[in-house]
Amino acid sequence: MKNFISVKDVTDIEALLSKALHIKHNPLEYTHIGKNKTIGLLFMNPSLRTRMSTQRAAYNLGMNVMVINLNKDNWQLEFENGAVMNGTGSEHIKEAAGVISQYCDIVGLRSFPGLIDRNKDYNEDIFNSFLINLTIPLVSLESATLHPLQSFADIITIKENFNGNKTPKVVLSWAPHIKPLPQAVSNSFAEWALASEFDFVITHPEGYELNKKFTNGATITHNQEEALKDADFVYVKSWSSYSDYGTMPEVKTDWLLNKKKMSLSNNARIMHCLPVRRNVELTDELIDDPSCSLIMQQAGNRVVSAQTILTEILSSIQ
Amino acid sequence: MKNFISVKDVTDIEALLSKALHIKHNPLEYTHIGKNKTIGLLFMNPSLRTRMSTQRAAYNLGMNVMVINLNKDNWQLEFENGAVMNGTGSEHIKEAAGVISQYCDIVGLRSFPGLIDRNKDYNEDIFNSFLINLTIPLVSLESATLHPLQSFADIITIKENFNGNKTPKVVLSWAPHIKPLPQAVSNSFAEWALASEFDFVITHPEGYELNKKFTNGATITHNQEEALKDADFVYVKSWSSYSDYGTMPEVKTDWLLNKKKMSLSNNARIMHCLPVRRNVELTDELIDDPSCSLIMQQAGNRVVSAQTILTEILSSIQ
Amino acid sequence: MKNFISVKDVTDIEALLSKALHIKHNPLEYTHIGKNKTIGLLFMNPSLRTRMSTQRAAYNLGMNVMVINLNKDNWQLEFENGAVMNGTGSEHIKEAAGVISQYCDIVGLRSFPGLIDRNKDYNEDIFNSFLINLTIPLVSLESATLHPLQSFADIITIKENFNGNKTPKVVLSWAPHIKPLPQAVSNSFAEWALASEFDFVITHPEGYELNKKFTNGATITHNQEEALKDADFVYVKSWSSYSDYGTMPEVKTDWLLNKKKMSLSNNARIMHCLPVRRNVELTDELIDDPSCSLIMQQAGNRVVSAQTILTEILSSIQ
């Protein structure tokens, strides 16, 4: 594996899942493969969970870690070719990526969408600029449109918790929130769920349709209760509108997930990528019921997900 | 040792002191016991000395370190049970502590008092919430009311510098300052001095009485000069009022410690936890006199203190 | 080597260059010499390139790294002897340096000039205060007037790219910029170029004369084209005025370096310390021409430079 930007970088999901489960139970088996290697974690937006889990994964592989927080105050990048740099951008991506490529062996990058200019966000200009100019592998720590390390952790969690001999029914259920959120986690989960050939259903209010590029093949319904019927896993997530980009169209019905709604499911397990707004997105009774919630297990699998991907990449650059 | 929040977590101070002195002279004897273990240092308030000394201690034990700076801008925690999280708190302590417990092996936490609501501060709500929700050991890097790693370093320093065959007379002497400070260092030193069975005297102006819970057993006087008589060690520290909580009641007499006042003592050694306001709390002539000041030695013992505690905790989680 | 503040700390540049080239080709030969040693990187101003390259260098030597970002908000130092510290300075340099000396084995320090008070900047008060009060080696990560780790990387790069049997002609060519920059990189490069006995020419517009203390022995001209004639290396750098301190005197002619001007040279290689303002300081066509630009190689040599210096210092404190 050269880069890890989306599910398309994975050639065999089943094989990767097997590796992940092996690593989960033998976290310190590969402490030598990252020895004397350094990962640079580059944050254009804040991160705590992703930073900590990736850092821990790197330590478990014997790597060194450098955290680089970029923001407008300290290092604004110029992305345009041929720019006369007499403005706010103090360093061109060509130099930035070239330098980082010499100081690190792998780079992780986080860059959220602006949620204002849809074309710009969905073109993934920033990630693509880095990809063009880096000479070392790039791991997405969440881009404008995708969050593959999260999705892989999600799929690991489903794998660990499904014993049935049928295809699991997995529902992505939109949730209310106090502010407009990116579509990245939802887009990415859809991609991975479809690549995993789950019986995959997305339910959301009108106006919250995701980009079809990521959801093609999924069953989509505005009827939350219908979606929940016979579900094995319910992934709760809020996102803002893609069509009326970055807004929160008014929702007149109640989308808070609770125990009563979940009773329609097949004793489904609840999933959420965190942070979760309790009693806004879903109720305490669901989160705090260990026979229902997989949320902590998902969070724990973030280390497994990152460690598996780093192992794959390290193997390719030895 | 499971957690380190106060002197009450220590079963045998003398044994712990012996261990500390052994570690001080053999700092790299235990570089294996922290191998592949990670400590997360969680700062809800800034820290330099505590962060650096704890980080160095962890490195001396072969540990990995993750520093997590929390503040209102990036990650505001919700502590209330049952809260409908539609406000500023973006993550509940239940999830935060649950996640950290999976990414780290030990967590250190710093959280200062607000100095506004005494009940809230003295209930140690934040530390107690973490204790309830963490599944890994917690080390205090200074709480609202206590600073045990500092106090243990202080007691190590006294141990190293007292050769008498009597009980040492140790005086905690209030100092002027330009702003109201927490009582944590003073409360904590009092606890440790009393547990060490020193002849322990606290002197401060009227209005600066500490919480009796921590000082019970100490001799308390408003007469600084009387307190200094025959003292072996004088610990200089400013704190704000506990009774008129967080304020600085007017002080009409001169509490700046100087050489003349110190001449009343038994050639006492001066202690201070740093940072010190020179010529406001005590004079240059005292700080700069190596036959008097133990301040640098105390600061150095912060590494010894942290390393001893981490060793104890690591032993319990192997 | 005890400290590394300027070229004066180097006794034999040629020998140091040989060591650097050996380290460049054997970066992991000395992973043992920094084992259980900690470098503290102290930033009074932001840094990305210097931090990352020094951090990588330290990792290559097996060291631990602590990054300490100082700023007015979290830790303002008092430098005056005898100060009554009732103002903004919360800790005296005596204590700060004394404490850091106990928590680290080597300290790196960055402190930019204010560009307002020339005497203050050129006295290097901050660096000198640290030097007086530290008991461990100090490495400059760029001071008010010098940037020796950069200059050493520059000299390594010239060494790698000059095969002639004559003395290379090296030109430091002033460049336009959108804001006044320190003279540190230019002063420092001048010192190192002169110590290396290059045929060294500085060209800049009127009003941009550097302090003669650093340029004594160089040929200085206001005629950029004349300077470029037969040049082997052209170092492009902007700096603000030394005589009318920190200002940017008006420049009526065009100082942007381009291919046409470079045609006067002896197929000279272009150098720049980064970050570079493309098409303001020099043109894309020069930066993007690998047969001309040495800029990326220079940046890569920042790790080599730092690693060589740390190796020298570590050897002296074993």
mmCIF file of C-alpha atoms in Angstrom, chain A residues 43 45-52 69 110 112 141 302, chain B residues 68 74:
data_model
loop_
_atom_site.group_PDB
_atom_site.id
_atom_site.type_symbol
_atom_site.label_atom_id
_atom_site.label_comp_id
_atom_site.label_asym_id
_atom_site.label_seq_id
_atom_site.Cartn_x
_atom_site.Cartn_y
_atom_site.Cartn_z
ATOM 1 C CA PHE A 43 -3.141 18.920 11.203
ATOM 2 C CA ASN A 45 -7.692 21.261 11.748
ATOM 3 C CA PRO A 46 -7.724 20.174 15.373
ATOM 4 C CA SER A 47 -7.714 16.511 16.306
ATOM 5 C CA LEU A 48 -7.589 14.575 19.527
ATOM 6 C CA ARG A 49 -8.972 11.082 18.923
ATOM 7 C CA THR A 50 -7.341 10.645 15.541
ATOM 8 C CA ARG A 51 -4.051 12.072 16.750
ATOM 9 C CA MET A 52 -3.931 9.932 19.875
ATOM 10 C CA ASN A 69 -0.233 21.850 13.800
ATOM 11 C CA ARG A 110 -6.044 16.165 8.304
ATOM 12 C CA PHE A 112 -11.579 19.512 6.934
ATOM 13 C CA LEU A 141 -6.467 11.549 8.942
ATOM 14 C CA ARG A 302 -9.100 3.266 15.848
ATOM 15 C CA ILE B 68 -3.029 16.528 25.157
ATOM 16 C CA ASN B 74 -10.856 22.649 21.085
#
